PDB file of C-alpha atoms in Angstrom:
ATOM      1  CA  UNK Q 190      -0.060  -0.019   0.189  1.00  0.00           C
ATOM      2  CA  UNK Q 191       1.483   3.056  -0.866  1.00  0.00           C
ATOM      3  CA  UNK Q 192       1.572   6.670   1.062  1.00  0.00           C
ATOM      4  CA  UNK Q 193      -1.249   7.918  -1.032  1.00  0.00           C
ATOM      5  CA  UNK Q 194      -3.453   4.888  -0.443  1.00  0.00           C
ATOM      6  CA  UNK Q 195      -3.121   5.086   3.070  1.00  0.00           C
ATOM      7  CA  UNK Q 196      -4.075   8.901   2.768  1.00  0.00           C
ATOM      8  CA  UNK Q 197      -7.283   7.899   0.936  1.00  0.00           C
ATOM      9  CA  UNK Q 198      -7.878   5.047   3.242  1.00  0.00           C
ATOM     10  CA  UNK Q 199      -7.396   7.325   6.179  1.00  0.00           C
ATOM     11  CA  UNK Q 200      -9.837  10.162   4.980  1.00  0.00           C
ATOM     12  CA  UNK Q 201     -12.551   7.390   4.373  1.00  0.00           C
ATOM     13  CA  UNK Q 202     -12.243   6.249   7.964  1.00  0.00           C
ATOM     14  CA  UNK Q 203     -12.322   9.569   9.518  1.00  0.00           C
ATOM     15  CA  UNK Q 204     -15.125  10.804   6.932  1.00  0.00           C
ATOM     16  CA  UNK Q 205     -17.178   7.745   8.090  1.00  0.00           C
ATOM     17  CA  UNK Q 206     -16.560   8.245  12.035  1.00  0.00           C
ATOM     18  CA  UNK Q 207     -17.416  11.764  11.688  1.00  0.00           C
ATOM     19  CA  UNK Q 208     -20.051  11.579   9.194  1.00  0.00           C
ATOM     20  CA  UNK Q 209     -21.597   8.966  10.891  1.00  0.00           C
ATOM     21  CA  UNK Q 210     -21.978  10.387  14.558  1.00  0.00           C
ATOM     22  CA  UNK Q 211     -23.084  13.682  12.891  1.00  0.00           C
ATOM     23  CA  UNK Q 212     -25.735  12.045  10.921  1.00  0.00           C
ATOM     24  CA  UNK Q 213     -27.141  10.025  13.845  1.00  0.00           C
ATOM     25  CA  UNK Q 214     -27.123  13.081  16.146  1.00  0.00           C
ATOM     26  CA  UNK Q 215     -29.123  15.080  13.350  1.00  0.00           C
ATOM     27  CA  UNK Q 216     -31.602  12.040  13.090  1.00  0.00           C
ATOM     28  CA  UNK Q 217     -32.126  12.575  16.943  1.00  0.00           C
ATOM     29  CA  UNK Q 218     -33.097  15.933  16.332  1.00  0.00           C
ATOM     30  CA  UNK Q 219     -35.268  15.537  13.333  1.00  0.00           C
ATOM     31  CA  UNK Q 220     -36.925  12.205  13.530  1.00  0.00           C
ATOM     32  CA  UNK Q 221     -36.258  11.401  17.266  1.00  0.00           C
ATOM     33  CA  UNK Q 222     -34.611   8.189  16.050  1.00  0.00           C
ATOM     34  CA  UNK Q 223     -31.784   6.917  18.431  1.00  0.00           C
ATOM     35  CA  UNK Q 224     -33.340   8.151  21.868  1.00  0.00           C
ATOM     36  CA  UNK Q 225     -33.688  11.477  20.494  1.00  0.00           C
ATOM     37  CA  UNK Q 226     -36.605  14.009  21.147  1.00  0.00           C
ATOM     38  CA  UNK Q 227     -37.536  14.768  17.493  1.00  0.00           C
ATOM     39  CA  UNK Q 228     -38.217  18.164  16.370  1.00  0.00           C
ATOM     40  CA  UNK Q 229     -40.937  18.860  19.048  1.00  0.00           C
ATOM     41  CA  UNK Q 230     -38.550  18.057  22.223  1.00  0.00           C
ATOM     42  CA  UNK Q 231     -35.513  19.325  20.449  1.00  0.00           C
ATOM     43  CA  UNK Q 232     -37.071  22.702  19.621  1.00  0.00           C
ATOM     44  CA  UNK Q 233     -38.156  23.057  23.466  1.00  0.00           C
ATOM     45  CA  UNK Q 234     -34.513  22.577  24.603  1.00  0.00           C
ATOM     46  CA  UNK Q 235     -33.133  25.020  21.812  1.00  0.00           C
ATOM     47  CA  UNK Q 236     -35.529  27.644  23.050  1.00  0.00           C
ATOM     48  CA  UNK Q 237     -34.534  26.748  26.721  1.00  0.00           C
ATOM     49  CA  UNK Q 238     -31.050  27.613  25.940  1.00  0.00           C
ATOM     50  CA  UNK Q 239     -31.685  30.484  24.074  1.00  0.00           C
ATOM     51  CA  UNK Q 240     -31.976  29.306  20.323  1.00  0.00           C
ATOM     52  CA  UNK Q 241     -35.086  30.830  19.123  1.00  0.00           C
ATOM     53  CA  UNK Q 242     -37.395  30.080  17.496  1.00  0.00           C
ATOM     54  CA  UNK Q 243     -36.921  26.771  18.966  1.00  0.00           C
ATOM     55  CA  UNK Q 244     -38.260  24.339  16.425  1.00  0.00           C
ATOM     56  CA  UNK Q 245     -36.617  26.544  13.345  1.00  0.00           C
ATOM     57  CA  UNK Q 246     -33.347  25.951  15.439  1.00  0.00           C
ATOM     58  CA  UNK Q 247     -33.926  22.579  15.922  1.00  0.00           C
ATOM     59  CA  UNK Q 248     -34.404  21.848  12.066  1.00  0.00           C
ATOM     60  CA  UNK Q 249     -31.668  23.950  11.134  1.00  0.00           C
ATOM     61  CA  UNK Q 250     -29.353  22.249  13.610  1.00  0.00           C
ATOM     62  CA  UNK Q 251     -30.588  18.616  12.667  1.00  0.00           C
ATOM     63  CA  UNK Q 252     -30.354  19.466   8.816  1.00  0.00           C
ATOM     64  CA  UNK Q 253     -26.766  20.632   9.330  1.00  0.00           C
ATOM     65  CA  UNK Q 254     -25.705  17.569  11.274  1.00  0.00           C
ATOM     66  CA  UNK Q 255     -27.788  14.860   9.341  1.00  0.00           C
ATOM     67  CA  UNK Q 256     -27.297  16.483   6.181  1.00  0.00           C
ATOM     68  CA  UNK Q 257     -23.688  17.628   6.888  1.00  0.00           C
ATOM     69  CA  UNK Q 258     -22.843  14.073   8.358  1.00  0.00           C
ATOM     70  CA  UNK Q 259     -24.280  12.147   5.528  1.00  0.00           C
ATOM     71  CA  UNK Q 260     -22.596  14.234   2.845  1.00  0.00           C
ATOM     72  CA  UNK Q 261     -19.380  13.926   4.743  1.00  0.00           C
ATOM     73  CA  UNK Q 262     -19.306  10.029   5.145  1.00  0.00           C
ATOM     74  CA  UNK Q 263     -20.002   9.975   1.219  1.00  0.00           C
ATOM     75  CA  UNK Q 264     -17.210  12.589   0.632  1.00  0.00           C
ATOM     76  CA  UNK Q 265     -19.818  14.509  -1.698  1.00  0.00           C
ATOM     77  CA  UNK Q 266     -19.636  18.475  -1.533  1.00  0.00           C
ATOM     78  CA  UNK Q 267     -17.091  18.015   1.036  1.00  0.00           C
ATOM     79  CA  UNK Q 268     -16.263  21.844   1.769  1.00  0.00           C
ATOM     80  CA  UNK Q 269     -19.954  22.804   2.332  1.00  0.00           C
ATOM     81  CA  UNK Q 270     -20.825  19.359   4.032  1.00  0.00           C
ATOM     82  CA  UNK Q 271     -17.784  20.201   6.375  1.00  0.00           C
ATOM     83  CA  UNK Q 272     -18.794  23.847   7.010  1.00  0.00           C
ATOM     84  CA  UNK Q 273     -22.444  22.895   7.976  1.00  0.00           C
ATOM     85  CA  UNK Q 274     -21.606  20.226  10.286  1.00  0.00           C
ATOM     86  CA  UNK Q 275     -18.732  22.679  11.893  1.00  0.00           C
ATOM     87  CA  UNK Q 276     -21.214  25.356  12.326  1.00  0.00           C
ATOM     88  CA  UNK Q 277     -23.740  23.216  13.975  1.00  0.00           C
ATOM     89  CA  UNK Q 278     -21.098  21.978  16.050  1.00  0.00           C
ATOM     90  CA  UNK Q 279     -19.836  25.732  17.034  1.00  0.00           C
ATOM     91  CA  UNK Q 280     -23.618  26.391  18.284  1.00  0.00           C
ATOM     92  CA  UNK Q 281     -23.616  23.507  20.135  1.00  0.00           C
ATOM     93  CA  UNK Q 282     -20.255  24.181  21.640  1.00  0.00           C
ATOM     94  CA  UNK Q 283     -21.557  27.677  22.810  1.00  0.00           C
ATOM     95  CA  UNK Q 284     -24.334  25.816  24.732  1.00  0.00           C
ATOM     96  CA  UNK Q 285     -21.669  23.455  26.559  1.00  0.00           C
ATOM     97  CA  UNK Q 286     -18.942  26.107  27.164  1.00  0.00           C
ATOM     98  CA  UNK Q 287     -20.293  27.070  30.576  1.00  0.00           C
ATOM     99  CA  UNK Q 288     -19.472  23.349  31.911  1.00  0.00           C
ATOM    100  CA  UNK Q 289     -15.919  23.673  30.802  1.00  0.00           C
ATOM    101  CA  UNK Q 290     -14.101  21.558  28.494  1.00  0.00           C
ATOM    102  CA  UNK Q 291     -14.734  17.761  29.391  1.00  0.00           C
ATOM    103  CA  UNK Q 292     -17.886  16.246  27.963  1.00  0.00           C
ATOM    104  CA  UNK Q 293     -18.226  14.222  31.507  1.00  0.00           C
ATOM    105  CA  UNK Q 294     -18.881  17.735  33.018  1.00  0.00           C
ATOM    106  CA  UNK Q 295     -21.366  18.523  30.393  1.00  0.00           C
ATOM    107  CA  UNK Q 296     -18.597  20.322  28.597  1.00  0.00           C
ATOM    108  CA  UNK Q 297     -17.998  21.371  24.868  1.00  0.00           C
ATOM    109  CA  UNK Q 298     -15.101  18.513  24.099  1.00  0.00           C
ATOM    110  CA  UNK Q 299     -17.469  16.193  22.130  1.00  0.00           C
ATOM    111  CA  UNK Q 300     -19.102  19.071  19.946  1.00  0.00           C
ATOM    112  CA  UNK Q 301     -15.790  20.758  19.450  1.00  0.00           C
ATOM    113  CA  UNK Q 302     -13.764  17.450  18.522  1.00  0.00           C
ATOM    114  CA  UNK Q 303     -16.802  16.765  15.831  1.00  0.00           C
ATOM    115  CA  UNK Q 304     -16.541  20.318  14.399  1.00  0.00           C
ATOM    116  CA  UNK Q 305     -12.785  20.175  14.157  1.00  0.00           C
ATOM    117  CA  UNK Q 306     -12.804  17.173  12.409  1.00  0.00           C
ATOM    118  CA  UNK Q 307     -15.667  18.422   9.962  1.00  0.00           C
ATOM    119  CA  UNK Q 308     -13.863  21.833   9.093  1.00  0.00           C
ATOM    120  CA  UNK Q 309     -10.568  19.933   8.656  1.00  0.00           C
ATOM    121  CA  UNK Q 310     -12.437  17.772   6.300  1.00  0.00           C
ATOM    122  CA  UNK Q 311     -13.717  20.352   4.123  1.00  0.00           C
ATOM    123  CA  UNK Q 312     -10.257  22.107   4.030  1.00  0.00           C
ATOM    124  CA  UNK Q 313      -8.463  18.555   3.274  1.00  0.00           C
ATOM    125  CA  UNK Q 314     -11.061  17.415   0.881  1.00  0.00           C
ATOM    126  CA  UNK Q 315     -12.435  13.752   0.836  1.00  0.00           C
ATOM    127  CA  UNK Q 316      -9.528  11.761  -0.921  1.00  0.00           C
ATOM    128  CA  UNK Q 317      -9.765   9.649  -3.774  1.00  0.00           C
ATOM    129  CA  UNK Q 318     -12.309   7.055  -2.014  1.00  0.00           C
ATOM    130  CA  UNK Q 319     -15.209   9.628  -2.302  1.00  0.00           C
ATOM    131  CA  UNK Q 320     -18.058  10.566  -4.456  1.00  0.00           C
ATOM    132  CA  UNK Q 321     -16.494  13.843  -5.170  1.00  0.00           C
ATOM    133  CA  UNK Q 322     -13.614  12.142  -6.688  1.00  0.00           C
ATOM    134  CA  UNK Q 323     -16.031   9.759  -8.679  1.00  0.00           C
ATOM    135  CA  UNK Q 324     -17.900  12.738  -9.864  1.00  0.00           C
ATOM    136  CA  UNK Q 325     -14.972  14.662 -10.609  1.00  0.00           C
ATOM    137  CA  UNK Q 326     -14.961  17.194  -7.950  1.00  0.00           C
ATOM    138  CA  UNK Q 327     -17.749  19.055  -9.241  1.00  0.00           C
ATOM    139  CA  UNK Q 328     -18.943  20.070  -6.120  1.00  0.00           C
ATOM    140  CA  UNK Q 329     -15.413  19.981  -4.361  1.00  0.00           C
ATOM    141  CA  UNK Q 330     -13.671  23.018  -5.977  1.00  0.00           C
ATOM    142  CA  UNK Q 331     -10.865  24.809  -4.151  1.00  0.00           C
ATOM    143  CA  UNK Q 332     -12.752  28.153  -4.162  1.00  0.00           C
ATOM    144  CA  UNK Q 333     -16.005  26.562  -2.511  1.00  0.00           C
ATOM    145  CA  UNK Q 334     -13.785  25.781   0.969  1.00  0.00           C
ATOM    146  CA  UNK Q 335     -12.939  29.641   1.828  1.00  0.00           C
ATOM    147  CA  UNK Q 336     -16.707  30.407   0.664  1.00  0.00           C
ATOM    148  CA  UNK Q 337     -18.297  27.619   2.550  1.00  0.00           C
ATOM    149  CA  UNK Q 338     -16.217  28.300   5.913  1.00  0.00           C
ATOM    150  CA  UNK Q 339     -16.513  31.966   5.587  1.00  0.00           C
ATOM    151  CA  UNK Q 340     -20.199  32.051   5.216  1.00  0.00           C
ATOM    152  CA  UNK Q 341     -20.789  29.409   7.514  1.00  0.00           C
ATOM    153  CA  UNK Q 342     -18.680  31.049  10.313  1.00  0.00           C
ATOM    154  CA  UNK Q 343     -20.317  34.752   9.513  1.00  0.00           C
ATOM    155  CA  UNK Q 344     -23.941  32.746   9.671  1.00  0.00           C
ATOM    156  CA  UNK Q 345     -22.614  31.071  12.858  1.00  0.00           C
ATOM    157  CA  UNK Q 346     -21.439  34.175  14.639  1.00  0.00           C
ATOM    158  CA  UNK Q 347     -24.592  35.935  14.056  1.00  0.00           C
ATOM    159  CA  UNK Q 348     -26.569  33.163  15.520  1.00  0.00           C
ATOM    160  CA  UNK Q 349     -24.490  32.722  18.324  1.00  0.00           C
ATOM    161  CA  UNK Q 350     -24.609  36.205  19.199  1.00  0.00           C
ATOM    162  CA  UNK Q 351     -28.186  36.534  19.311  1.00  0.00           C
ATOM    163  CA  UNK Q 352     -28.405  33.475  21.252  1.00  0.00           C
ATOM    164  CA  UNK Q 353     -26.043  35.236  23.874  1.00  0.00           C
ATOM    165  CA  UNK Q 354     -28.096  38.549  23.571  1.00  0.00           C
ATOM    166  CA  UNK Q 355     -31.293  36.989  24.456  1.00  0.00           C
ATOM    167  CA  UNK Q 356     -29.624  34.951  27.328  1.00  0.00           C
ATOM    168  CA  UNK Q 357     -28.306  38.077  28.515  1.00  0.00           C
ATOM    169  CA  UNK Q 358     -31.913  39.462  28.523  1.00  0.00           C
ATOM    170  CA  UNK Q 359     -33.176  36.713  30.129  1.00  0.00           C
ATOM    171  CA  UNK Q 360     -30.703  37.023  32.935  1.00  0.00           C
ATOM    172  CA  UNK Q 361     -31.455  40.613  33.509  1.00  0.00           C
ATOM    173  CA  UNK Q 362     -34.989  39.883  33.602  1.00  0.00           C
ATOM    174  CA  UNK Q 363     -34.511  37.193  36.178  1.00  0.00           C
ATOM    175  CA  UNK Q 364     -32.250  39.298  38.622  1.00  0.00           C
ATOM    176  CA  UNK Q 365     -33.528  40.681  41.765  1.00  0.00           C
ATOM    177  CA  UNK Q 366     -33.759  44.351  42.521  1.00  0.00           C
ATOM    178  CA  UNK Q 367     -31.010  45.686  44.333  1.00  0.00           C
ATOM    179  CA  UNK Q 368     -32.988  48.010  46.116  1.00  0.00           C
ATOM    180  CA  UNK Q 369     -36.568  47.833  47.460  1.00  0.00           C
ATOM    181  CA  UNK Q 370     -39.010  50.375  46.440  1.00  0.00           C
TER     182      UNK Q 370
END
């Protein structure tokens, strides 16, 4: 096996693992599969952590995870797939950040790892054992990488920023008065 073949096999394994986990998480949100809560339950959760409207946020996150994960696993439209999945994981990381790094404490470790792997695949590309390669890279052009990552970063920054504003307003409304009237 040549070094180039090993690289392609490694990318395939990384795509299948990362994409499979992301697709499963998205299916939990969208369909309630694998012990998930579906759009209704996930929407309520999203609303409780500041993503509003909750059901629309659950749909967007579920599509980014399930769609991005499936496309990553297939090695199809890899820049867009990796960027979408990374954006969803950035949003998830924002929710878990107050709990610290480690997942055992409810931290952002898992979401950050998936997001970084997805972004890395968007940058690196899917390798030769992919649908992108089989289709002549028609949806995997070099210009698509910075475009997909840039657009996703901008949208994610806006969505997470609006969430943070909602949480700040919610906390201000729940604070006790400093002085009694």
